CSV table of C-alpha atoms in Angstrom, one decimal:
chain,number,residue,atom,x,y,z
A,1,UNK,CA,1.4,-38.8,39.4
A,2,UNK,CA,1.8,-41.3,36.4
A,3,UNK,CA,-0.4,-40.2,33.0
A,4,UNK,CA,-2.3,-43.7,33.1
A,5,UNK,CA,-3.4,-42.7,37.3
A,6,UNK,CA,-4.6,-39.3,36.0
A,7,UNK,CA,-6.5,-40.6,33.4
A,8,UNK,CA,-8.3,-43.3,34.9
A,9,UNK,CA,-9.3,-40.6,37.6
A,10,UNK,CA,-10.6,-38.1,35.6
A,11,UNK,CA,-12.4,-40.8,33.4
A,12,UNK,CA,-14.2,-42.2,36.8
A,13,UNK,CA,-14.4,-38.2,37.5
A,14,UNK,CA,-16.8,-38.0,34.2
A,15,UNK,CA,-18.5,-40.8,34.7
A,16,UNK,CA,-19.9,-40.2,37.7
A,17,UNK,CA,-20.8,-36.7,36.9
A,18,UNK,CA,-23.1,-38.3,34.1
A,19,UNK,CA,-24.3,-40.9,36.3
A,20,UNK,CA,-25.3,-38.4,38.5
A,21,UNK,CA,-26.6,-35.6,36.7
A,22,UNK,CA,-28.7,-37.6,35.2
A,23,UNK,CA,-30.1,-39.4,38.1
A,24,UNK,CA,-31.3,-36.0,39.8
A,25,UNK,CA,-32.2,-34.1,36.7
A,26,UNK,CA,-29.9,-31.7,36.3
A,27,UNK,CA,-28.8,-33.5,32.9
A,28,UNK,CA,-32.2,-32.1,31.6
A,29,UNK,CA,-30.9,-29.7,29.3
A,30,UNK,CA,-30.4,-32.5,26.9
A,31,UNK,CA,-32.6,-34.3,24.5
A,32,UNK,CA,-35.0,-33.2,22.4
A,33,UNK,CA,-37.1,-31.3,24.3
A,34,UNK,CA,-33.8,-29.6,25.1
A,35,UNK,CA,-33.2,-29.2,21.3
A,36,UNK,CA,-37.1,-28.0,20.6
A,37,UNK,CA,-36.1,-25.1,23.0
A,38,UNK,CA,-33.4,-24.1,21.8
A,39,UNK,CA,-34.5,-23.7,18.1
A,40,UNK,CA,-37.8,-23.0,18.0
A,41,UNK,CA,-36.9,-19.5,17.4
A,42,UNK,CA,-35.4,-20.4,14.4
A,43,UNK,CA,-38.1,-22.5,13.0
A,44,UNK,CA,-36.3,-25.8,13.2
A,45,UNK,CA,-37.7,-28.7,14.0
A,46,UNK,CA,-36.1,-32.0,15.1
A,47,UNK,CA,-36.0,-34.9,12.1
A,48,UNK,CA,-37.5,-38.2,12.6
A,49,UNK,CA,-35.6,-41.0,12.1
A,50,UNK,CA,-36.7,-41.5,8.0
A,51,UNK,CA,-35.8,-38.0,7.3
A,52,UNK,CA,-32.4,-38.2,6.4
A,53,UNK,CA,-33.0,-40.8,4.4
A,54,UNK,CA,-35.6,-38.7,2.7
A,55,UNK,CA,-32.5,-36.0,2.4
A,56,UNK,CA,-30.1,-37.9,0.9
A,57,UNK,CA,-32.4,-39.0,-1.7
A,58,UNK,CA,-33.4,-35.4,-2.4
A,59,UNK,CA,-29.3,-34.6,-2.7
A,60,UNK,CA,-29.5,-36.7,-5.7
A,61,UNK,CA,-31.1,-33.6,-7.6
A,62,UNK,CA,-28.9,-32.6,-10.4
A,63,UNK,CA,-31.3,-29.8,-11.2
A,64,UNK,CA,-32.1,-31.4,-14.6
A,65,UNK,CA,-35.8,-29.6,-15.2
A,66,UNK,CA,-37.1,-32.8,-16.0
A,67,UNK,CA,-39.8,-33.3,-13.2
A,68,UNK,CA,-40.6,-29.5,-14.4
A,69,UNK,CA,-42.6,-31.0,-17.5
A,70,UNK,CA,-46.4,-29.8,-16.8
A,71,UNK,CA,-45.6,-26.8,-14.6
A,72,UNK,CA,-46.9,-23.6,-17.0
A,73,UNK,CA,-50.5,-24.0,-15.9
A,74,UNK,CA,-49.8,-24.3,-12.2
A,75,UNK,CA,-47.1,-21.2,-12.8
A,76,UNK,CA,-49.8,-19.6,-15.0
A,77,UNK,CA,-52.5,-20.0,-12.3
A,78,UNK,CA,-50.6,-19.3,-8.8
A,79,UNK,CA,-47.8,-16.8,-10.1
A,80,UNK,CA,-45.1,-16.7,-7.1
A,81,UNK,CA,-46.9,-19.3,-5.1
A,82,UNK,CA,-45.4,-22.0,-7.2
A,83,UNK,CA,-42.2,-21.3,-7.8
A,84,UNK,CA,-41.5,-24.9,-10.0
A,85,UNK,CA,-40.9,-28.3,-8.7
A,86,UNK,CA,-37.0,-28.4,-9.2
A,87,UNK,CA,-37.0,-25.3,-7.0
A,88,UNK,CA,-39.6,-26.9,-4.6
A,89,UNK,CA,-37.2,-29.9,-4.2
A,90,UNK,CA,-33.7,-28.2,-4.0
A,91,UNK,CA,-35.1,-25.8,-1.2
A,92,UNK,CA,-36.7,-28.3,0.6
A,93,UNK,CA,-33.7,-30.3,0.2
A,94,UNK,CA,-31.7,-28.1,1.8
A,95,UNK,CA,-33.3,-25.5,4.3
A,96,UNK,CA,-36.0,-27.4,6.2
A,97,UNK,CA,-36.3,-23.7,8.2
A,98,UNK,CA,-38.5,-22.0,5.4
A,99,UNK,CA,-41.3,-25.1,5.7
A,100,UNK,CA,-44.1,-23.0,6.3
A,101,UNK,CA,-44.1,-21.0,2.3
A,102,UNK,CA,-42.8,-24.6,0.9
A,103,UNK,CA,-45.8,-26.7,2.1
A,104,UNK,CA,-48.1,-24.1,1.0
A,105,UNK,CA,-46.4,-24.5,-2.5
A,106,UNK,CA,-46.4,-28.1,-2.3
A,107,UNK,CA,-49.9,-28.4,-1.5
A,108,UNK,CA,-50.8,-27.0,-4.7
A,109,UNK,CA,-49.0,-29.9,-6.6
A,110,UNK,CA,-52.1,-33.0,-6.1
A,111,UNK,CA,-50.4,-36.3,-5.1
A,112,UNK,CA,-51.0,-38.0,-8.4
A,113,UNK,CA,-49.1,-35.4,-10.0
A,114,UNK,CA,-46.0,-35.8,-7.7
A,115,UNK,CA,-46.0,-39.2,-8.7
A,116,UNK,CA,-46.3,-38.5,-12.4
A,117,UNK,CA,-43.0,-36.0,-11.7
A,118,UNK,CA,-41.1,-38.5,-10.1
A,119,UNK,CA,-41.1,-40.8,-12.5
A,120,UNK,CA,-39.7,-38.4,-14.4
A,121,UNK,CA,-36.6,-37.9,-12.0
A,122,UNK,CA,-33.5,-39.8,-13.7
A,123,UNK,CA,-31.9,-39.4,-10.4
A,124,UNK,CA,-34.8,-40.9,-8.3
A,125,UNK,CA,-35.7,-38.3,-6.0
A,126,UNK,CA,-38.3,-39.2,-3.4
A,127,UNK,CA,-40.3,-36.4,-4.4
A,128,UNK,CA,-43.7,-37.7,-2.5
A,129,UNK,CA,-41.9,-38.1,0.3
A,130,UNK,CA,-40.2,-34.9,0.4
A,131,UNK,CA,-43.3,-33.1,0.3
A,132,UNK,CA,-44.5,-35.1,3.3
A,133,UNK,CA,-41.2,-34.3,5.2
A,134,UNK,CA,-42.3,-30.5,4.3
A,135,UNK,CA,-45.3,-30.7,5.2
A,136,UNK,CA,-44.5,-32.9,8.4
A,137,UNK,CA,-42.2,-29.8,9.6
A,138,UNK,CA,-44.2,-27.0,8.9
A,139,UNK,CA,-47.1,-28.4,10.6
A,140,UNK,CA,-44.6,-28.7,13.5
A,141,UNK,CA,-43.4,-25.2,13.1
């Protein structure tokens, strides 16, 4: 049997296994409820579409301490609740998993503030909208 034959059949092969596992449902093990499933053990929930948007800006961080400038009184008065906003924004940049004890730290850092801090950020980390995208996911958790 020529190569071109055998490809063409097992591409028609594929396609109508897809065609038809979908159609009667046996496909189901895809998607996102599929993906909720399968990680909600680990605490990992599916982006929306912004997110990764939200991600790459927080990837700019070049962990300058700049956006750090008021934090002795919020150390001072929650200790190891508030580990510092650099820290805040590199972890939540980059393990979405541990949402739950980053929202609580975020939540201690008032809205205004954030602002104030990410003016601050030469890089221009979206850090209001990270803590949203924290908060988002550990609410979801």
């Amino acid at each position: 049997m020529p190569a071109l034959v055998k490809a063409y059949i097992l591409l028609a092969f594929a396609f109508l296994k897809t065609v038809f596992t979908r159609w009667f449902g046996i496909g189901k093990r895809y998607g996102l409820p599929a993906f909720n499933r399968n990680y909600a053990s680990d605490h990992l929930s599916a982006m929306r579409p912004d997110d990764a948007e939200v991600l790459l800006g927080a990837a700019r961080c070049i962990a300058c301490r700049r956006c750090e400038s008021g934090d002795d009184a919020l150390r001072s008065a929650h200790g190891d609740a508030y580990p510092g906003m650099m820290t805040l924004v590199l972890s939540s940049a980059r393990d979405t998993t541990a949402a739950n004890s980053a929202a609580r730290a975020w939540a201690l850092v008032p809205s205004l503030e954030l602002a104030r801090r990410e003016t601050l950020c030469p890089e221009g980390v979206p850090i209001r909208k990270l803590a949203a995208l924290v908060v988002h996911h550990a609410q979801q958790a």
